[in-house]
Short mmCIF file of C-alpha atoms in Angstrom, two decimals:
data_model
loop_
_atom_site.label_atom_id
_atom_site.label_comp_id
_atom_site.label_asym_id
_atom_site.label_seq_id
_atom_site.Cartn_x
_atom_site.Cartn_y
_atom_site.Cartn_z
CA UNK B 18 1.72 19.35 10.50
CA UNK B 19 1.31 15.52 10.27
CA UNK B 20 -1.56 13.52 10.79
CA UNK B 21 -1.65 10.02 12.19
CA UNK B 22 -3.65 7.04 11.50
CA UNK B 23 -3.58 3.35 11.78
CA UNK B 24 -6.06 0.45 11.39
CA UNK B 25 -5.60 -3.49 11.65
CA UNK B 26 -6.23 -6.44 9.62
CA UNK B 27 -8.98 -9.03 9.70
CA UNK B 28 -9.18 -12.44 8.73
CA UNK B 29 -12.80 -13.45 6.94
CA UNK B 30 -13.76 -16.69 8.17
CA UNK B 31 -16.68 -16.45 5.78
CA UNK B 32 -15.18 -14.85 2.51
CA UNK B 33 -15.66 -12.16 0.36
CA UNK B 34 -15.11 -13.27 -2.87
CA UNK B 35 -16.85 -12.04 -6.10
CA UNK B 36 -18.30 -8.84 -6.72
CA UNK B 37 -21.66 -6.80 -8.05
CA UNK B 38 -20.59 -5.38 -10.88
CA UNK B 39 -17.51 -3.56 -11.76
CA UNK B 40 -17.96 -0.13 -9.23
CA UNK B 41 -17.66 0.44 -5.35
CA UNK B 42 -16.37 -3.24 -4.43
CA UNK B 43 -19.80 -4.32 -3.53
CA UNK B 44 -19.55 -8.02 -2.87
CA UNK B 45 -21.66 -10.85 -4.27
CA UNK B 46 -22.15 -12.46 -1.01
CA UNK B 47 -22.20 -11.66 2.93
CA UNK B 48 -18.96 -11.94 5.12
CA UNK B 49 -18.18 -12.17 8.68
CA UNK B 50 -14.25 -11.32 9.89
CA UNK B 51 -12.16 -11.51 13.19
CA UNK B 52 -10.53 -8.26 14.06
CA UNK B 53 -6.68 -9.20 13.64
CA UNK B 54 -5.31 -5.90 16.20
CA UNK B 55 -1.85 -6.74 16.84
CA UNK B 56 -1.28 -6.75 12.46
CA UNK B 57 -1.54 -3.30 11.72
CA UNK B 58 -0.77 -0.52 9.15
CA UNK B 59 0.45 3.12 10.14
CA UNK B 60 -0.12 5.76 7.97
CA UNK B 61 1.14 9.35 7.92
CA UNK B 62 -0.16 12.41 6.35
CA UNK B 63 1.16 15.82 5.73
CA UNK B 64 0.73 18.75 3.37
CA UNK B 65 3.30 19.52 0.44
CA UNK B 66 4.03 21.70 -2.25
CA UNK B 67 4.43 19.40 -5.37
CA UNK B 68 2.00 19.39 -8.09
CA UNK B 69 0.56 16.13 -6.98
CA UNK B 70 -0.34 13.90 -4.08
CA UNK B 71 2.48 11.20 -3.65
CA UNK B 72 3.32 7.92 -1.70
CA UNK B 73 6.35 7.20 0.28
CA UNK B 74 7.11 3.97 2.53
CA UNK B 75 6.91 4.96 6.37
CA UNK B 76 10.25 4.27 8.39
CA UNK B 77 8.99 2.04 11.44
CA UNK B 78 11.44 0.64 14.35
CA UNK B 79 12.61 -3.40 13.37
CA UNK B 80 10.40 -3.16 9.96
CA UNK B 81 11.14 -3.24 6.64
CA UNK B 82 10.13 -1.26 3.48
CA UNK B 83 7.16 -2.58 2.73
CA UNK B 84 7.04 -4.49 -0.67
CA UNK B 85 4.34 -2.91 -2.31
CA UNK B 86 3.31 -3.35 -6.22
CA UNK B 87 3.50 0.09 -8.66
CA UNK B 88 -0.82 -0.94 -9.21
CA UNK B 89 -1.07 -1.03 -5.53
CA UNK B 90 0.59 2.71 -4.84
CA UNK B 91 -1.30 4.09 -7.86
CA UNK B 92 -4.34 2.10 -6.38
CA UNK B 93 -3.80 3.94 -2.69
CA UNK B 94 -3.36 7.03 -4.23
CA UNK B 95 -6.33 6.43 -6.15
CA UNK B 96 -8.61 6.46 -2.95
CA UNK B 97 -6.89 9.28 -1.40
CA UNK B 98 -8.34 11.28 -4.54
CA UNK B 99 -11.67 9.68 -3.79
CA UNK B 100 -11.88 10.42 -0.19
CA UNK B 101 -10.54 14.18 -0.66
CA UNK B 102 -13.27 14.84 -3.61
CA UNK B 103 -15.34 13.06 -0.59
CA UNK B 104 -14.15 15.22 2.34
CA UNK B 105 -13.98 18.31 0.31
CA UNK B 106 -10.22 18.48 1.43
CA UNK B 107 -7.90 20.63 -0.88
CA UNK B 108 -4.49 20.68 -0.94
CA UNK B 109 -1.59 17.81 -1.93
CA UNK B 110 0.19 15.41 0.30
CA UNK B 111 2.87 13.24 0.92
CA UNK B 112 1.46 9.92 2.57
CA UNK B 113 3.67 7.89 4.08
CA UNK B 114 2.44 4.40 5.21
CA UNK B 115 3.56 0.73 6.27
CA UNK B 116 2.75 -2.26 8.07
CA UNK B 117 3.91 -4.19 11.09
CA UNK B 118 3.61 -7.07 8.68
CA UNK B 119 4.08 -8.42 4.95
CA UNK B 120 2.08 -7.08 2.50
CA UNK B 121 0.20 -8.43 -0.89
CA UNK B 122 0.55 -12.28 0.38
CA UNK B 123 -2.55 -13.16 1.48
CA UNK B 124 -2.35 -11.50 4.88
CA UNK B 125 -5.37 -8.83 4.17
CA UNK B 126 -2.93 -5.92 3.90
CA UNK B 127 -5.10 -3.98 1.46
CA UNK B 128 -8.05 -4.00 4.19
CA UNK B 129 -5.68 -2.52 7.06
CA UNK B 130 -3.59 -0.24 4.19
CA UNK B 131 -6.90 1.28 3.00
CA UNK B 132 -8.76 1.60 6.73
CA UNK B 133 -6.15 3.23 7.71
CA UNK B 134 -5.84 5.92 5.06
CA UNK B 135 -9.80 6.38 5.34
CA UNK B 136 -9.08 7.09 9.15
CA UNK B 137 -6.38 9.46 8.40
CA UNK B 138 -7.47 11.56 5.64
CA UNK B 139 -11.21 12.04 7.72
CA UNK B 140 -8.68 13.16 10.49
CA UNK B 141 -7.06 15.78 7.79
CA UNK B 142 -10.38 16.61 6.42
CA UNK B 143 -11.85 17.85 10.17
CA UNK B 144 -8.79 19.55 10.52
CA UNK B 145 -10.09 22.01 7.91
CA UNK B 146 -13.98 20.98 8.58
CA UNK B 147 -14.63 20.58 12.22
CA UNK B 148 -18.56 19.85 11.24
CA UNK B 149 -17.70 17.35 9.41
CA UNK B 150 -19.18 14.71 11.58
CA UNK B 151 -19.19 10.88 9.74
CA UNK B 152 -20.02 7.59 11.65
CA UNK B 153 -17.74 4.08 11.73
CA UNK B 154 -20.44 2.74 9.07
CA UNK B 155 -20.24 5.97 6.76
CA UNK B 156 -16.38 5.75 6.84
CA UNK B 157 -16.38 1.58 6.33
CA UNK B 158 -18.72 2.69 3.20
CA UNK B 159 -15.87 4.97 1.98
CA UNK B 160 -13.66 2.64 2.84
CA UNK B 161 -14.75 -0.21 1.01
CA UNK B 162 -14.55 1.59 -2.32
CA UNK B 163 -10.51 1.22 -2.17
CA UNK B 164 -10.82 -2.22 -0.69
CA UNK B 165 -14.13 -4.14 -0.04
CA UNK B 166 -12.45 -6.32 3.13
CA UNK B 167 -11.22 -2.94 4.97
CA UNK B 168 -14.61 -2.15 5.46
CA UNK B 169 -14.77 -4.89 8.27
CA UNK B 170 -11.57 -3.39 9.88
CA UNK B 171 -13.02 -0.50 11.54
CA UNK B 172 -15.05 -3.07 13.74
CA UNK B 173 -13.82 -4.79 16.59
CA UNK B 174 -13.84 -8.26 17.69
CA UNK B 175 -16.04 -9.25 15.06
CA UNK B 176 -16.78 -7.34 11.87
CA UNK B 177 -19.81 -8.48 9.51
CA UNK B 178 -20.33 -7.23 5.99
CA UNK B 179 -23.93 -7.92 4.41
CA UNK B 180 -26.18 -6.07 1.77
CA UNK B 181 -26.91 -3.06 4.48
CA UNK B 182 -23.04 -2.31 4.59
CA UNK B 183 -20.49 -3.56 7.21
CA UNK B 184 -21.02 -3.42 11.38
CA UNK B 185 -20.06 -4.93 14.59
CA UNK B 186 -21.22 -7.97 15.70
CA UNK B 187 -21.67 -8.99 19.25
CA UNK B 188 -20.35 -12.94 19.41
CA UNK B 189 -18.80 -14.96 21.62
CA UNK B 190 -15.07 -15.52 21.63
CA UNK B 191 -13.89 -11.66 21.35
CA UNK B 192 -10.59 -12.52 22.51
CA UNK B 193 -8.71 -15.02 20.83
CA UNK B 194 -5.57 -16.13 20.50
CA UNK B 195 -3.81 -15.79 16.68
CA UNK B 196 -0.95 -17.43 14.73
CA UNK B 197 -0.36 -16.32 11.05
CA UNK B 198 2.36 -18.88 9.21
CA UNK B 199 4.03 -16.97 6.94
CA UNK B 200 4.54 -19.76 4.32
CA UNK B 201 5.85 -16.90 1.92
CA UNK B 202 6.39 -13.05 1.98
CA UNK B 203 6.48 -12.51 -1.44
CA UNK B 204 3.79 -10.65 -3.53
CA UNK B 205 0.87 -12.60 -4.85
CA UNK B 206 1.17 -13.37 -8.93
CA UNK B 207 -2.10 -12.96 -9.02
CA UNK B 208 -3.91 -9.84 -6.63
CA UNK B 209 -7.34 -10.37 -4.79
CA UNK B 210 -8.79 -7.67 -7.17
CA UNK B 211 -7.96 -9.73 -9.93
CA UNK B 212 -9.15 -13.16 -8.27
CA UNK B 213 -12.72 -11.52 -8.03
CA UNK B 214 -13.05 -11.13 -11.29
CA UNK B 215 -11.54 -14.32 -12.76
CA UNK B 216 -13.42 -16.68 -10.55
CA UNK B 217 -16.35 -15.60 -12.59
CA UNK B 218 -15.57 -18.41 -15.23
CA UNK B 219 -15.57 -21.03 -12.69
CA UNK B 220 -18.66 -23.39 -12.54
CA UNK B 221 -18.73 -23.44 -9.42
CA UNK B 222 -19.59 -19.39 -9.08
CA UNK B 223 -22.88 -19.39 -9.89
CA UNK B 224 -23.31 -20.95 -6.93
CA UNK B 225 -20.99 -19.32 -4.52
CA UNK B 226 -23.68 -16.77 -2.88
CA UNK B 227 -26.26 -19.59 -1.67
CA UNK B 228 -22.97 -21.72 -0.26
CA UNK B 229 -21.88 -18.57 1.64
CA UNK B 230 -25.01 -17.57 3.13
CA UNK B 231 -26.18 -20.83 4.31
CA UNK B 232 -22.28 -21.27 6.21
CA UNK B 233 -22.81 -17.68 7.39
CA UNK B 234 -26.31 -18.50 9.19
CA UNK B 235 -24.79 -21.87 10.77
CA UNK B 236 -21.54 -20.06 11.05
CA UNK B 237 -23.68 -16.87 13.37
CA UNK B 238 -25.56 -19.56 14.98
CA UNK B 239 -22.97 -22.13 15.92
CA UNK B 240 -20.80 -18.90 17.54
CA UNK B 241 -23.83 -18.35 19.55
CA UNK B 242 -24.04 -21.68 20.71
CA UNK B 243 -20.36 -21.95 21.66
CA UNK B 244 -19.86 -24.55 19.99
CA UNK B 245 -16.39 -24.80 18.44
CA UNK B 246 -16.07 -27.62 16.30
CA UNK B 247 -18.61 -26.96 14.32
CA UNK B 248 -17.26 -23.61 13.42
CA UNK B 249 -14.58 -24.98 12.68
CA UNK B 250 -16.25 -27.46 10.42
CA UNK B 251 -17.28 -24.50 8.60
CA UNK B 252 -14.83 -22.00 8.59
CA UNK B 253 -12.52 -25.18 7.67
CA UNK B 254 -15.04 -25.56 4.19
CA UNK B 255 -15.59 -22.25 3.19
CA UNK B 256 -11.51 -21.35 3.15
CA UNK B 257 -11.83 -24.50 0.36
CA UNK B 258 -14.76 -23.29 -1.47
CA UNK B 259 -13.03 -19.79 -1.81
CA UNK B 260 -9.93 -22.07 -3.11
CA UNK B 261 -11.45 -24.29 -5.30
CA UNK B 262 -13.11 -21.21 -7.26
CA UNK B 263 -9.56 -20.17 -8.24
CA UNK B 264 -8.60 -23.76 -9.37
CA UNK B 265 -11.49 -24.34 -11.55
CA UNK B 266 -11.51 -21.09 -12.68
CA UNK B 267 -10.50 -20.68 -16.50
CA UNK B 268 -7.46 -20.51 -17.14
CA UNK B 269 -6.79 -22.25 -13.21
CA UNK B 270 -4.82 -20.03 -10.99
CA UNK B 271 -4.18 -20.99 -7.35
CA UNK B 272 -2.18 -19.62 -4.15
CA UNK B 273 -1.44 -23.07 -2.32
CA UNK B 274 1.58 -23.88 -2.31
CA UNK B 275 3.52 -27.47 -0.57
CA UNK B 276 4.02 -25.34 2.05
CA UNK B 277 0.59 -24.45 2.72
CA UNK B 278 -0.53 -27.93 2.95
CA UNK B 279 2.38 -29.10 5.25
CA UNK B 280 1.09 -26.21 7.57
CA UNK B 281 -2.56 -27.31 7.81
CA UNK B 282 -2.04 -30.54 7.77
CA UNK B 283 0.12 -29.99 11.07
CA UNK B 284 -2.67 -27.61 12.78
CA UNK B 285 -5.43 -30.39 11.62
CA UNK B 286 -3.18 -33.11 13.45
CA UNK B 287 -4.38 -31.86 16.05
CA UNK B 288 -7.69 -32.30 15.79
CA UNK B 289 -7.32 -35.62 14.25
CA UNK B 290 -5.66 -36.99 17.40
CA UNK B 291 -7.66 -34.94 20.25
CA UNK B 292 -11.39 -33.81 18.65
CA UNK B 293 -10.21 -30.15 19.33
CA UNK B 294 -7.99 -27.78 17.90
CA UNK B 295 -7.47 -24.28 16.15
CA UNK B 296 -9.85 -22.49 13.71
CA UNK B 297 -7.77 -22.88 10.42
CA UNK B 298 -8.24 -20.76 7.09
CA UNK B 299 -6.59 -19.10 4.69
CA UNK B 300 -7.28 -16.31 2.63
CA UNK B 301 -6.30 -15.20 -1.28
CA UNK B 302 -2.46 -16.23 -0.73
CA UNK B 303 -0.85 -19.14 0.83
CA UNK B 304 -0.41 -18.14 4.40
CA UNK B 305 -2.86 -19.94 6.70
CA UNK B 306 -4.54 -18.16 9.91
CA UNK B 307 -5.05 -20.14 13.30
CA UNK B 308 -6.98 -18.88 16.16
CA UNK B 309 -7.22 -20.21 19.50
CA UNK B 310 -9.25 -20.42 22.71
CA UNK B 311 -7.89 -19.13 25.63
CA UNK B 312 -7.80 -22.30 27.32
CA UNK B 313 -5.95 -23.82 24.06
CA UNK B 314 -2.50 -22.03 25.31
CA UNK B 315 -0.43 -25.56 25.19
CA UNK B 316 -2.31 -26.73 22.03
CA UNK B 317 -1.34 -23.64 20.55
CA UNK B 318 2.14 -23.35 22.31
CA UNK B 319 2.68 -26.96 20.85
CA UNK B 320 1.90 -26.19 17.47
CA UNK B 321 3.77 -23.23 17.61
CA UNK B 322 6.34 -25.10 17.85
CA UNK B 323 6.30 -27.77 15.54
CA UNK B 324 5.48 -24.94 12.29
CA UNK B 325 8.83 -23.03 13.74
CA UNK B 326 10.74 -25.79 12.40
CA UNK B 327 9.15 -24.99 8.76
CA UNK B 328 7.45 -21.36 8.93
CA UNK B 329 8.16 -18.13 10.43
CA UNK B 330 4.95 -17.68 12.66
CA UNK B 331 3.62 -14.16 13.74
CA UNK B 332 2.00 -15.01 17.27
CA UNK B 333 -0.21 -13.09 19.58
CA UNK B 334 -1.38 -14.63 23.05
CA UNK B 335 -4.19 -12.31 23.85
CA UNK B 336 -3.60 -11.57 28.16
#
């Protein structure tokens, strides 16, 4: 028997970045995310007879292998051992799993990869213990422990992560249109586990928490509102802050690459010339996010088109 799962992506438009402490991924300050549906992984699970639990790449129609790190299958299998000493489940398995997207570039693939799993192996687990009975919140909590942004995933349009766990959020602007440029596929040098813990020698750290809170209240309240530019304003300056804690970390490290810039320098254009435009960020890697009104079809058809030249771009026109 097999057991099916799969859970999208997010983009944080107020970021998680730095943790408490070293256990559970519990993050340093508050986040709020935009359910990303059409970027998804697929997982698979079924029992087998070898001595341990093991990882294979899921086949998927017009997809790829995914590119996936030896730390990030020993990581995945790492929270399948959590979540069965969790569950109670017994047994080995093969999990198979992939994504309809890149992976380890910046595109939140861990927070899909590891929702996903959570939702599967609770599927396996109440296949042996129909009382077990958990809620979205108790399985983003289990989620988070593989991946702190995949608690957010399990939440739909909006998902927001403070200090009593991760929930939906009812906002304006639930559907929205969403470009990812894919200024490169290839795995990041440095991961986002690792980022959180060197942008603890950055000056600018100490500080990060108060920043992100403040953004996140005027972030909440300008949403409200419906008022667009200025959350764009600040989603625009927290991507930067997130950035700049890399570059003055010590040693530096950084994700942005020429490529990055040319592509939000095109989407900002557009503001520049018209006073309206996309939501631009980015998050650890150098692929930038862009999400749209509905009645921003042409703006985003026409920038579309001008990144094509440059970037692949993954599109989805919400109907």
């Amino acid at each position: 028997m097999k057991w099916q799962a799969s859970a999208p992506s997010n983009i944080a438009l107020i970021k998680y970045m730095g943790k408490l402490g070293t256990q559970g991924n519990l993050s340093s300050n508050s986040s709020l995310s935009y359910t990303l549906n059409h970027l998804q992984t697929f997982v698979e699970i079924e029992p087998h007879h070898e001595p341990q639990d093991s990882w294979l790449p899921l086949e998927l129609p017009n997809q790829s292998n995914p590119l996936i790190s030896k730390n990030g299958q020993t990581r995945f299998l790492k929270h399948f051992a959590f979540l069965k000493n969790e569950f109670g489940l017994k047994g080995n398995y093969l999990i198979r799993s992939n994504n309809n997207f890149p992976s380890d570039c910046g595109l939140a693939s861990s927070a899909s990869s590891f929702a996903a799993l959570t939702i599967g192996t609770y599927k396996v687990a109440r296949e042996q213990n129909p009382k077990l009975d958990l809620t979205l919140s108790q399985l983003a909590n289990l989620s988070r422990q593989g991946s702190g942004s995949s608690c957010r995933s399990l939440f739909a349009p909006w998902g927001l992560w403070d200090s009593n766990g991760a929930r939906e959020i009812d906002l304006p602007f639930g559907r929205l249109h969403h470009h990812v440029v894919v200024v490169s596929d290839q795995i990041k040098s440095v991961s986002s586990s690792e980022a959180h813990k060197r942008i603890n020698s950055s000056l600018l750290s100490a500080t990060r928490k108060d920043r992100a809170e403040r953004r996140l209240e005027q972030l909440i309240a300008s949403l409200k509102n419906e008022d667009w530019k200025t959350s764009y304003e600040l989603i625009w300056a927290d991507f930067w802050d997130m950035h700049a804690l890399f570059e003055t970390s010590h040693p530096p490290f950084g994700y942005m690459s020429s490529g990055s810039i040319t592509a939000l320098r095109i989407a900002q254009e557009t503001w520049n010339k018209t006073g309206d435009g996309p939501w631009i960020t980015m998050d650890a890697g150098p692929n930038v996010h862009l999400l749209y009104r509905h009645d921003q079809k042409e703006i985003a058809n026409a920038i579309e088109k001008e990144l094509n030249k440059l970037f692949r771009v993954i599109a989805n026109y919400v109907v």
